[in-house]
Amino acid sequence: MAAPAIRFRVECADRHAHLFAVTLTIDAPAALQRVSLPVWIPGSYMVREFAKNLQQLQAAQGRRKLAARQIDKHSWQIDCAPGKPLVLRYRVCAYDNSVRTAWLDAHRGFFNGTSLCLRVEGQTDAPHALELPAPPSAAGDGARWSCATALRPSKVDRHGFGSYVAADYDELADSPVEMGTFWSASFEACGVPHRFVVAGAPASFDGDKLIADTRAICEAQMRFWHGDKVGKRGGPRPPHDRYVFMLNAVDDGYGGLEHRHSTALICTRRDLPQRGAMKQPEGYTTLMGLISHEYFHTWNVKRLRPAEFARYDYAEENYTQLLWLFEGFTSYYDDLLLRRAGRIDDAAYLRLVNKTINQVMQTPGRRVQSVAEASFDAWVKYYRQDEQTANGTVSYYTKGALVAMCFDLTLRSEGKGTLDDVMRLLWKKSGGGPVAEADFAEAIEAVGGRSFAREIADWVHSTAELPLSELLRAHGVVPLDDPAQRAQELGLRVTETGGSVQVKVVLRGGAAEQAGFSAHDEWLGIELPAAKGHPAQGWRIAKLDDLALYLGPQKKMTAIVARDRRLLRLPLVLPTGVTTWRLMAQDAARLAAWLSPS
């Protein structure tokens, strides 16, 4: 087999300066060869301008140096002699320790192709090669690095360094690379080989438990999509023949990014499973939910995807109104499949649903923007959050998950099928490819035996409240009202550190907004008028819970806040009757019918 005509060599040039060195060889360049670096990475809907990290681009054909003329913020053009290979050399500063871009230091290397690999315009559909030479051992520790990626190996050593091949640029861009002294383990799920690598794990880390739980999640999802015979002789095959989980454990962080044959994850070290623990950290359930979420994307968004994503345009925003279906429905199934995989019980699952409901109910933006509009605006709102985000938009993750639940519970109530059936029908009819909203409407009508146009209009394209209470009650779950926490009661989101209450968000329509609070205020204290048996008083507050101590039965106060170094006195009245939801299982049989596989 001939070597690909597009070849990348990525070296760890200077780990202390966080610099990768990239060499790109183009065997048959165009006379005016254009190259470009993506401005975004699929799955994270924000223009991130990766070219800002590219440095010292040089071009040559043999010994002849060529000018690489920059023509816009992320593209260059080189005037080439025909028939001679073109070699580009450049460096990339890798200083983003997230799942979206690239990172390099003395202990770890990571990159996505969208951050390091230039697109060779006119040849993006051709095979691409990636060479990853092993870096020398880091000074001081002498540890030998290893390498992990879902790309197909061409010739690699036992540590994973060497040559890999991608079918085209899209596959190269969709296959992140992890390097370092990570923990690694392999397992099979329904006959598919999987690998899990963890960077930064402490000595208490229980890798055996992580693998056992991850295998159960993977098998539950493959059975969800393809039935109980998946992976067995004569049974259906999943769309992926390999998979790599790459988890970076840090002091503080959370997130994931899906890829066709892998996922990049980040979590806090405290959330990892711990060897010998009687009870695992609460955050471990969150980590399992993240693993479940990103793995579900193997089907829902990486293959079954919005029609607008049939072919990515890496040069600009790719708009769709369907993120509620692909991110929101995935957010519904991530925790539901944890339950079906036996990783959590009914009570834990209801707590997760409860949390999602309260998150949406405490977002005033749900009355301003529909979940379809929020999907379209992800590029400028969800991924660019500020102090007014909660008042102007709603998360297509959380509300999208509740929309999915409403469709599922409605179908189950009417006895014609489930949302599981709808998702499998969408997969079958699309061939695991691009779909439009009309395809979803057609599939749910086929399963439910009637049109769901009204529900789609009300739940997806309007700001009407979802019928959560009645649907949950019909499936054995009763919503109860609990008193709201103080910040929720006042309509605030705050941070309390070092004896200071810092206002981060003032929610629309709340008591704090009516009093005149503003984001970035520092709430210093309160003044109370004279009351029966008590003189007028003033108190310094260090946290919102102090209010109960100083107010007693009083509802009126004057809040003292600092804003731009000015002291302001704001008349504040505590509201009454502000509640949050608490879900309680009432009918175990009906609840089990919902939470069991269908």
mmCIF file of C-alpha atoms in Angstrom, residues 24-385:
data_model
loop_
_atom_site.group_PDB
_atom_site.id
_atom_site.type_symbol
_atom_site.label_atom_id
_atom_site.label_comp_id
_atom_site.label_asym_id
_atom_site.label_seq_id
_atom_site.Cartn_x
_atom_site.Cartn_y
_atom_site.Cartn_z
ATOM 1 C CA LEU A 24 3.358 18.710 6.765
ATOM 2 C CA THR A 25 4.427 17.096 3.485
ATOM 3 C CA ILE A 26 2.163 17.430 0.428
ATOM 4 C CA ASP A 27 3.416 15.186 -2.377
ATOM 5 C CA ALA A 28 1.366 16.796 -5.165
ATOM 6 C CA PRO A 29 0.516 20.390 -4.264
ATOM 7 C CA ALA A 30 -1.574 22.682 -6.437
ATOM 8 C CA ALA A 31 0.177 25.523 -8.248
ATOM 9 C CA LEU A 32 -1.427 27.908 -5.776
ATOM 10 C CA GLN A 33 -1.771 25.633 -2.747
ATOM 11 C CA ARG A 34 -4.040 26.894 0.007
ATOM 12 C CA VAL A 35 -3.948 25.517 3.559
ATOM 13 C CA SER A 36 -6.102 26.449 6.524
ATOM 14 C CA LEU A 37 -6.587 25.634 10.181
ATOM 15 C CA PRO A 38 -10.140 25.039 11.462
ATOM 16 C CA VAL A 39 -11.723 27.810 13.532
ATOM 17 C CA TRP A 40 -13.840 25.376 15.603
ATOM 18 C CA ILE A 41 -13.983 21.728 16.602
ATOM 19 C CA PRO A 42 -17.132 19.666 15.957
ATOM 20 C CA GLY A 43 -19.055 19.002 19.150
ATOM 21 C CA SER A 44 -18.078 22.326 20.740
ATOM 22 C CA TYR A 45 -20.119 24.985 19.021
ATOM 23 C CA MET A 46 -17.991 28.084 19.329
ATOM 24 C CA VAL A 47 -15.470 29.740 17.010
ATOM 25 C CA ARG A 48 -12.209 29.388 18.948
ATOM 26 C CA GLU A 49 -9.698 30.700 16.387
ATOM 27 C CA PHE A 50 -7.126 27.899 16.707
ATOM 28 C CA ALA A 51 -4.825 29.722 14.282
ATOM 29 C CA LYS A 52 -3.935 32.161 17.063
ATOM 30 C CA ASN A 53 -1.619 29.445 18.423
ATOM 31 C CA LEU A 54 0.188 28.731 15.130
ATOM 32 C CA GLN A 55 3.708 30.199 14.853
ATOM 33 C CA GLN A 56 6.672 30.373 12.448
ATOM 34 C CA LEU A 57 5.030 28.876 9.360
ATOM 35 C CA GLN A 58 7.701 28.102 6.733
ATOM 36 C CA ALA A 59 7.322 26.528 3.288
ATOM 37 C CA ALA A 60 9.855 24.865 0.985
ATOM 38 C CA GLN A 61 10.198 22.639 -2.054
ATOM 39 C CA GLY A 62 13.508 20.894 -1.715
ATOM 40 C CA ARG A 63 16.085 23.573 -0.887
ATOM 41 C CA ARG A 64 13.917 26.339 -2.300
ATOM 42 C CA LYS A 65 12.162 28.382 0.361
ATOM 43 C CA LEU A 66 8.709 29.669 -0.530
ATOM 44 C CA ALA A 67 6.555 32.439 0.824
ATOM 45 C CA ALA A 68 3.443 31.363 2.756
ATOM 46 C CA ARG A 69 1.155 34.340 2.245
ATOM 47 C CA GLN A 70 -1.599 34.698 4.835
ATOM 48 C CA ILE A 71 -4.906 35.508 3.135
ATOM 49 C CA ASP A 72 -7.246 35.594 6.144
ATOM 50 C CA LYS A 73 -7.252 34.804 9.867
ATOM 51 C CA HIS A 74 -6.738 31.062 9.398
ATOM 52 C CA SER A 75 -5.610 30.471 5.789
ATOM 53 C CA TRP A 76 -2.343 30.678 3.845
ATOM 54 C CA GLN A 77 -1.455 30.353 0.165
ATOM 55 C CA ILE A 78 1.829 29.098 -1.306
ATOM 56 C CA ASP A 79 2.949 29.572 -4.942
ATOM 57 C CA CYS A 80 4.416 26.147 -5.820
ATOM 58 C CA ALA A 81 6.388 24.589 -8.661
ATOM 59 C CA PRO A 82 4.369 21.703 -10.189
ATOM 60 C CA GLY A 83 5.373 18.109 -9.561
ATOM 61 C CA LYS A 84 7.500 18.703 -6.466
ATOM 62 C CA PRO A 85 6.559 17.875 -2.860
ATOM 63 C CA LEU A 86 5.728 20.867 -0.672
ATOM 64 C CA VAL A 87 6.928 20.815 2.933
ATOM 65 C CA LEU A 88 5.429 23.113 5.572
ATOM 66 C CA ARG A 89 6.957 23.482 9.016
ATOM 67 C CA TYR A 90 5.394 25.347 11.908
ATOM 68 C CA ARG A 91 4.931 25.322 15.651
ATOM 69 C CA VAL A 92 1.779 25.353 17.745
ATOM 70 C CA CYS A 93 1.590 26.670 21.300
ATOM 71 C CA ALA A 94 -0.392 24.095 23.300
ATOM 72 C CA TYR A 95 -1.520 25.666 26.545
ATOM 73 C CA ASP A 96 -5.204 24.740 26.900
ATOM 74 C CA ASN A 97 -5.680 21.861 29.325
ATOM 75 C CA SER A 98 -9.207 21.134 28.096
ATOM 76 C CA VAL A 99 -10.714 18.521 25.759
ATOM 77 C CA ARG A 100 -11.119 21.018 22.896
ATOM 78 C CA THR A 101 -7.662 22.078 21.800
ATOM 79 C CA ALA A 102 -4.097 21.049 22.724
ATOM 80 C CA TRP A 103 -1.796 20.813 25.745
ATOM 81 C CA LEU A 104 1.878 20.049 26.212
ATOM 82 C CA ASP A 105 4.147 20.139 29.250
ATOM 83 C CA ALA A 106 6.797 17.930 30.823
ATOM 84 C CA HIS A 107 4.161 15.468 32.107
ATOM 85 C CA ARG A 108 1.503 15.195 29.429
ATOM 86 C CA GLY A 109 0.715 15.895 25.796
ATOM 87 C CA PHE A 110 -2.688 16.039 24.143
ATOM 88 C CA PHE A 111 -4.055 17.417 20.905
ATOM 89 C CA ASN A 112 -6.983 17.419 18.538
ATOM 90 C CA GLY A 113 -6.203 17.498 14.839
ATOM 91 C CA THR A 114 -8.237 20.679 14.465
ATOM 92 C CA SER A 115 -5.655 22.498 16.599
ATOM 93 C CA LEU A 116 -2.478 21.182 14.946
ATOM 94 C CA CYS A 117 -3.198 19.865 11.459
ATOM 95 C CA LEU A 118 -3.635 22.252 8.537
ATOM 96 C CA ARG A 119 -6.271 21.364 5.944
ATOM 97 C CA VAL A 120 -4.816 20.919 2.471
ATOM 98 C CA GLU A 121 -7.508 22.510 0.322
ATOM 99 C CA GLY A 122 -8.468 20.297 -2.611
ATOM 100 C CA GLN A 123 -7.101 17.131 -0.988
ATOM 101 C CA THR A 124 -9.128 16.791 2.230
ATOM 102 C CA ASP A 125 -10.779 13.571 1.004
ATOM 103 C CA ALA A 126 -7.428 11.842 0.402
ATOM 104 C CA PRO A 127 -5.800 9.542 2.981
ATOM 105 C CA HIS A 128 -3.663 11.305 5.592
ATOM 106 C CA ALA A 129 -0.741 9.914 7.587
ATOM 107 C CA LEU A 130 0.270 10.972 11.082
ATOM 108 C CA GLU A 131 3.729 10.235 12.460
ATOM 109 C CA LEU A 132 4.224 10.557 16.206
ATOM 110 C CA PRO A 133 7.868 10.097 17.240
ATOM 111 C CA ALA A 134 8.499 9.220 20.859
ATOM 112 C CA PRO A 135 9.841 12.168 22.847
ATOM 113 C CA PRO A 136 12.883 11.690 25.109
ATOM 114 C CA SER A 137 12.182 10.966 28.757
ATOM 115 C CA ALA A 138 11.314 14.045 30.769
ATOM 116 C CA ALA A 139 14.197 15.460 32.726
ATOM 117 C CA GLY A 140 14.174 14.355 36.346
ATOM 118 C CA ASP A 141 11.657 11.503 36.333
ATOM 119 C CA GLY A 142 13.044 9.346 33.522
ATOM 120 C CA ALA A 143 9.555 8.025 32.782
ATOM 121 C CA ARG A 144 8.885 6.638 29.332
ATOM 122 C CA TRP A 145 5.836 8.160 27.648
ATOM 123 C CA SER A 146 3.119 6.184 25.905
ATOM 124 C CA CYS A 147 0.662 7.250 23.211
ATOM 125 C CA ALA A 148 -3.057 6.522 22.692
ATOM 126 C CA THR A 149 -5.344 7.371 19.780
ATOM 127 C CA ALA A 150 -8.196 5.714 17.891
ATOM 128 C CA LEU A 151 -6.438 6.206 14.548
ATOM 129 C CA ARG A 152 -5.461 2.989 12.776
ATOM 130 C CA PRO A 153 -1.794 2.166 13.333
ATOM 131 C CA SER A 154 0.486 1.705 10.373
ATOM 132 C CA LYS A 155 3.703 0.972 12.226
ATOM 133 C CA VAL A 156 3.944 1.691 15.940
ATOM 134 C CA ASP A 157 6.089 0.535 18.836
ATOM 135 C CA ARG A 158 4.811 -1.099 22.006
ATOM 136 C CA HIS A 159 4.280 2.317 23.573
ATOM 137 C CA GLY A 160 2.036 3.481 20.731
ATOM 138 C CA PHE A 161 4.471 5.856 19.039
ATOM 139 C CA GLY A 162 4.986 5.590 15.299
ATOM 140 C CA SER A 163 2.827 5.995 12.197
ATOM 141 C CA TYR A 164 -0.946 6.103 11.871
ATOM 142 C CA VAL A 165 -3.277 6.532 8.921
ATOM 143 C CA ALA A 166 -6.617 8.323 8.508
ATOM 144 C CA ALA A 167 -9.051 7.821 5.642
ATOM 145 C CA ASP A 168 -9.339 11.599 5.152
ATOM 146 C CA TYR A 169 -8.935 14.899 6.966
ATOM 147 C CA ASP A 170 -12.243 14.476 8.790
ATOM 148 C CA GLU A 171 -11.033 11.264 10.437
ATOM 149 C CA LEU A 172 -7.702 12.847 11.325
ATOM 150 C CA ALA A 173 -9.464 15.843 12.872
ATOM 151 C CA ASP A 174 -11.830 13.516 14.752
ATOM 152 C CA SER A 175 -9.107 11.415 16.415
ATOM 153 C CA PRO A 176 -7.439 13.105 19.410
ATOM 154 C CA VAL A 177 -4.051 11.939 20.670
ATOM 155 C CA GLU A 178 -3.053 11.427 24.315
ATOM 156 C CA MET A 179 0.612 11.152 25.343
ATOM 157 C CA GLY A 180 2.302 10.724 28.699
ATOM 158 C CA THR A 181 2.705 8.294 31.599
ATOM 159 C CA PHE A 182 -0.986 7.489 31.815
ATOM 160 C CA TRP A 183 -2.761 4.491 33.354
ATOM 161 C CA SER A 184 -4.195 2.188 30.693
ATOM 162 C CA ALA A 185 -6.481 -0.847 30.510
ATOM 163 C CA SER A 186 -8.329 -2.673 27.733
ATOM 164 C CA PHE A 187 -11.600 -4.570 27.662
ATOM 165 C CA GLU A 188 -14.204 -5.909 25.245
ATOM 166 C CA ALA A 189 -17.855 -4.885 25.173
ATOM 167 C CA CYS A 190 -20.157 -6.936 22.920
ATOM 168 C CA GLY A 191 -17.108 -8.064 20.984
ATOM 169 C CA VAL A 192 -15.754 -4.548 20.374
ATOM 170 C CA PRO A 193 -12.264 -3.785 21.741
ATOM 171 C CA HIS A 194 -12.131 -0.753 24.030
ATOM 172 C CA ARG A 195 -9.279 1.004 25.768
ATOM 173 C CA PHE A 196 -9.400 3.399 28.720
ATOM 174 C CA VAL A 197 -6.456 5.685 29.541
ATOM 175 C CA VAL A 198 -6.343 7.983 32.567
ATOM 176 C CA ALA A 199 -3.808 10.766 33.012
ATOM 177 C CA GLY A 200 -3.189 12.284 36.440
ATOM 178 C CA ALA A 201 -4.783 9.542 38.547
ATOM 179 C CA PRO A 202 -3.754 9.429 42.248
ATOM 180 C CA ALA A 203 -2.614 6.263 44.040
ATOM 181 C CA SER A 204 -6.127 5.685 45.444
ATOM 182 C CA PHE A 205 -7.611 5.287 41.946
ATOM 183 C CA ASP A 206 -9.587 2.048 41.450
ATOM 184 C CA GLY A 207 -9.077 1.201 37.785
ATOM 185 C CA ASP A 208 -10.821 -2.172 38.050
ATOM 186 C CA LYS A 209 -14.067 -0.514 39.136
ATOM 187 C CA LEU A 210 -13.853 2.110 36.406
ATOM 188 C CA ILE A 211 -13.439 -0.599 33.769
ATOM 189 C CA ALA A 212 -16.260 -2.765 35.160
ATOM 190 C CA ASP A 213 -18.675 0.167 35.220
ATOM 191 C CA THR A 214 -17.618 1.460 31.809
ATOM 192 C CA ARG A 215 -18.037 -1.986 30.236
ATOM 193 C CA ALA A 216 -21.562 -2.236 31.664
ATOM 194 C CA ILE A 217 -22.422 1.216 30.267
ATOM 195 C CA CYS A 218 -21.041 0.379 26.820
ATOM 196 C CA GLU A 219 -22.896 -2.933 26.640
ATOM 197 C CA ALA A 220 -26.173 -1.338 27.769
ATOM 198 C CA GLN A 221 -25.872 1.252 25.015
ATOM 199 C CA MET A 222 -25.025 -1.241 22.300
ATOM 200 C CA ARG A 223 -28.031 -3.318 23.321
ATOM 201 C CA PHE A 224 -30.169 -0.163 23.326
ATOM 202 C CA TRP A 225 -29.342 0.547 19.687
ATOM 203 C CA HIS A 226 -28.935 -2.950 18.270
ATOM 204 C CA GLY A 227 -30.717 -5.436 20.537
ATOM 205 C CA ASP A 228 -29.591 -8.255 22.825
ATOM 206 C CA LYS A 229 -27.852 -10.168 20.009
ATOM 207 C CA VAL A 230 -25.417 -7.362 19.242
ATOM 208 C CA GLY A 231 -21.877 -8.634 18.879
ATOM 209 C CA LYS A 232 -22.929 -12.298 18.894
ATOM 210 C CA ARG A 233 -22.432 -14.648 15.976
ATOM 211 C CA GLY A 234 -24.962 -13.766 13.309
ATOM 212 C CA GLY A 235 -26.148 -10.747 15.308
ATOM 213 C CA PRO A 236 -25.960 -7.058 14.392
ATOM 214 C CA ARG A 237 -22.689 -5.175 14.600
ATOM 215 C CA PRO A 238 -22.277 -1.738 16.166
ATOM 216 C CA PRO A 239 -20.983 1.042 13.894
ATOM 217 C CA HIS A 240 -17.569 1.197 15.590
ATOM 218 C CA ASP A 241 -14.977 -1.564 15.619
ATOM 219 C CA ARG A 242 -12.765 0.064 18.281
ATOM 220 C CA TYR A 243 -13.056 2.756 20.926
ATOM 221 C CA VAL A 244 -10.703 4.737 23.176
ATOM 222 C CA PHE A 245 -11.652 6.671 26.320
ATOM 223 C CA MET A 246 -9.104 9.374 27.224
ATOM 224 C CA LEU A 247 -9.633 10.823 30.701
ATOM 225 C CA ASN A 248 -7.565 13.667 32.132
ATOM 226 C CA ALA A 249 -7.900 13.839 35.930
ATOM 227 C CA VAL A 250 -7.178 17.329 37.269
ATOM 228 C CA ASP A 251 -7.659 19.293 40.471
ATOM 229 C CA ASP A 252 -10.752 21.074 39.185
ATOM 230 C CA GLY A 253 -12.475 20.431 35.862
ATOM 231 C CA TYR A 254 -15.308 18.640 34.094
ATOM 232 C CA GLY A 255 -16.315 17.998 30.516
ATOM 233 C CA GLY A 256 -16.113 15.786 27.485
ATOM 234 C CA LEU A 257 -15.975 15.873 23.715
ATOM 235 C CA GLU A 258 -17.243 13.086 21.505
ATOM 236 C CA HIS A 259 -15.489 11.519 18.502
ATOM 237 C CA ARG A 260 -16.374 8.690 16.120
ATOM 238 C CA HIS A 261 -14.103 6.104 17.751
ATOM 239 C CA SER A 262 -13.060 7.844 20.956
ATOM 240 C CA THR A 263 -13.830 10.523 23.489
ATOM 241 C CA ALA A 264 -11.749 13.003 25.462
ATOM 242 C CA LEU A 265 -12.888 13.509 29.069
ATOM 243 C CA ILE A 266 -11.819 15.651 32.005
ATOM 244 C CA CYS A 267 -12.800 15.291 35.675
ATOM 245 C CA THR A 268 -11.561 16.164 39.133
ATOM 246 C CA ARG A 269 -9.328 13.566 40.767
ATOM 247 C CA ARG A 270 -11.679 13.462 43.748
ATOM 248 C CA ASP A 271 -14.415 12.062 41.474
ATOM 249 C CA LEU A 272 -12.437 8.986 40.426
ATOM 250 C CA PRO A 273 -13.427 5.664 42.014
ATOM 251 C CA GLN A 274 -11.298 4.926 45.057
ATOM 252 C CA ARG A 275 -9.805 1.576 45.926
ATOM 253 C CA GLY A 276 -11.254 0.016 49.073
ATOM 254 C CA ALA A 277 -13.836 2.758 49.619
ATOM 255 C CA MET A 278 -17.042 1.728 51.382
ATOM 256 C CA LYS A 279 -18.852 4.406 49.421
ATOM 257 C CA GLN A 280 -17.635 6.021 46.233
ATOM 258 C CA PRO A 281 -17.465 9.824 45.904
ATOM 259 C CA GLU A 282 -20.736 11.483 44.926
ATOM 260 C CA GLY A 283 -18.953 12.907 41.913
ATOM 261 C CA TYR A 284 -18.258 9.415 40.591
ATOM 262 C CA THR A 285 -21.888 9.133 39.524
ATOM 263 C CA THR A 286 -21.405 12.387 37.621
ATOM 264 C CA LEU A 287 -18.308 10.915 35.964
ATOM 265 C CA MET A 288 -20.225 7.793 34.946
ATOM 266 C CA GLY A 289 -22.926 10.030 33.503
ATOM 267 C CA LEU A 290 -20.271 11.859 31.483
ATOM 268 C CA ILE A 291 -18.871 8.565 30.178
ATOM 269 C CA SER A 292 -22.389 7.462 29.268
ATOM 270 C CA HIS A 293 -23.165 10.788 27.574
ATOM 271 C CA GLU A 294 -20.090 10.821 25.358
ATOM 272 C CA TYR A 295 -20.420 7.147 24.448
ATOM 273 C CA PHE A 296 -24.073 7.618 23.421
ATOM 274 C CA HIS A 297 -22.798 10.245 20.987
ATOM 275 C CA THR A 298 -21.121 7.390 19.090
ATOM 276 C CA TRP A 299 -24.567 6.931 17.564
ATOM 277 C CA ASN A 300 -26.405 10.165 18.293
ATOM 278 C CA VAL A 301 -24.464 13.103 16.773
ATOM 279 C CA LYS A 302 -21.371 11.425 15.308
ATOM 280 C CA ARG A 303 -23.378 9.287 12.899
ATOM 281 C CA LEU A 304 -27.057 10.063 13.380
ATOM 282 C CA ARG A 305 -26.665 13.830 13.140
ATOM 283 C CA PRO A 306 -28.298 17.076 11.952
ATOM 284 C CA ALA A 307 -28.594 17.365 8.177
ATOM 285 C CA GLU A 308 -26.631 20.606 8.467
ATOM 286 C CA PHE A 309 -23.676 18.535 9.734
ATOM 287 C CA ALA A 310 -23.610 16.167 6.755
ATOM 288 C CA ARG A 311 -20.276 17.763 5.894
ATOM 289 C CA TYR A 312 -18.555 20.076 8.349
ATOM 290 C CA ASP A 313 -17.427 23.512 7.262
ATOM 291 C CA TYR A 314 -14.363 24.143 9.424
ATOM 292 C CA ALA A 315 -14.081 27.782 8.362
ATOM 293 C CA GLU A 316 -17.191 29.171 10.057
ATOM 294 C CA GLU A 317 -20.192 28.453 12.276
ATOM 295 C CA ASN A 318 -22.364 25.482 11.254
ATOM 296 C CA TYR A 319 -25.900 26.376 12.325
ATOM 297 C CA THR A 320 -28.668 23.944 13.256
ATOM 298 C CA GLN A 321 -31.839 24.094 15.353
ATOM 299 C CA LEU A 322 -31.510 20.429 16.291
ATOM 300 C CA LEU A 323 -29.082 20.384 19.230
ATOM 301 C CA TRP A 324 -32.073 19.751 21.509
ATOM 302 C CA LEU A 325 -32.421 16.402 19.720
ATOM 303 C CA PHE A 326 -28.770 15.430 19.602
ATOM 304 C CA GLU A 327 -27.394 16.919 22.833
ATOM 305 C CA GLY A 328 -30.660 17.078 24.768
ATOM 306 C CA PHE A 329 -31.822 13.537 23.973
ATOM 307 C CA THR A 330 -28.305 12.273 24.721
ATOM 308 C CA SER A 331 -28.564 14.046 28.097
ATOM 309 C CA TYR A 332 -31.815 12.170 28.748
ATOM 310 C CA TYR A 333 -30.392 8.792 27.919
ATOM 311 C CA ASP A 334 -26.999 9.174 29.633
ATOM 312 C CA ASP A 335 -28.430 8.817 33.149
ATOM 313 C CA LEU A 336 -31.317 6.547 32.094
ATOM 314 C CA LEU A 337 -28.811 4.062 30.682
ATOM 315 C CA LEU A 338 -26.798 4.246 33.888
ATOM 316 C CA ARG A 339 -29.930 2.956 35.594
ATOM 317 C CA ARG A 340 -30.509 0.258 32.995
ATOM 318 C CA ALA A 341 -26.878 -0.804 33.271
ATOM 319 C CA GLY A 342 -27.353 -1.263 37.019
ATOM 320 C CA ARG A 343 -24.824 1.414 37.960
ATOM 321 C CA ILE A 344 -27.361 3.460 39.958
ATOM 322 C CA ASP A 345 -30.713 2.643 41.589
ATOM 323 C CA ASP A 346 -34.139 4.225 41.145
ATOM 324 C CA ALA A 347 -33.618 6.758 43.932
ATOM 325 C CA ALA A 348 -30.319 7.953 42.476
ATOM 326 C CA TYR A 349 -31.863 8.244 39.020
ATOM 327 C CA LEU A 350 -34.762 10.337 40.323
ATOM 328 C CA ARG A 351 -32.309 12.626 42.100
ATOM 329 C CA LEU A 352 -30.574 13.241 38.774
ATOM 330 C CA VAL A 353 -33.881 13.963 37.022
ATOM 331 C CA ASN A 354 -34.851 16.216 39.935
ATOM 332 C CA LYS A 355 -31.628 18.182 39.534
ATOM 333 C CA THR A 356 -32.244 18.701 35.814
ATOM 334 C CA ILE A 357 -35.815 19.877 36.401
ATOM 335 C CA ASN A 358 -34.752 22.401 39.021
ATOM 336 C CA GLN A 359 -31.945 23.678 36.809
ATOM 337 C CA VAL A 360 -34.430 24.434 34.040
ATOM 338 C CA MET A 361 -37.100 25.816 36.365
ATOM 339 C CA GLN A 362 -34.530 28.197 37.888
ATOM 340 C CA THR A 363 -33.549 29.549 34.457
ATOM 341 C CA PRO A 364 -35.723 32.556 33.518
ATOM 342 C CA GLY A 365 -34.410 32.298 29.957
ATOM 343 C CA ARG A 366 -36.727 29.341 29.379
ATOM 344 C CA ARG A 367 -39.550 31.912 29.068
ATOM 345 C CA VAL A 368 -37.518 33.966 26.569
ATOM 346 C CA GLN A 369 -36.096 31.470 24.093
ATOM 347 C CA SER A 370 -37.274 28.114 22.787
ATOM 348 C CA VAL A 371 -34.961 25.129 22.885
ATOM 349 C CA ALA A 372 -34.758 25.154 19.074
ATOM 350 C CA GLU A 373 -33.689 28.805 19.116
ATOM 351 C CA ALA A 374 -31.178 28.018 21.852
ATOM 352 C CA SER A 375 -29.711 25.330 19.589
ATOM 353 C CA PHE A 376 -29.216 27.835 16.782
ATOM 354 C CA ASP A 377 -27.715 30.415 19.140
ATOM 355 C CA ALA A 378 -25.246 28.016 20.774
ATOM 356 C CA TRP A 379 -22.381 29.747 18.969
ATOM 357 C CA VAL A 380 -22.981 33.097 20.649
ATOM 358 C CA LYS A 381 -24.917 32.238 23.818
ATOM 359 C CA TYR A 382 -24.381 28.792 25.344
ATOM 360 C CA TYR A 383 -20.629 28.800 24.724
ATOM 361 C CA ARG A 384 -20.194 32.489 25.582
ATOM 362 C CA GLN A 385 -21.964 32.622 28.913
#
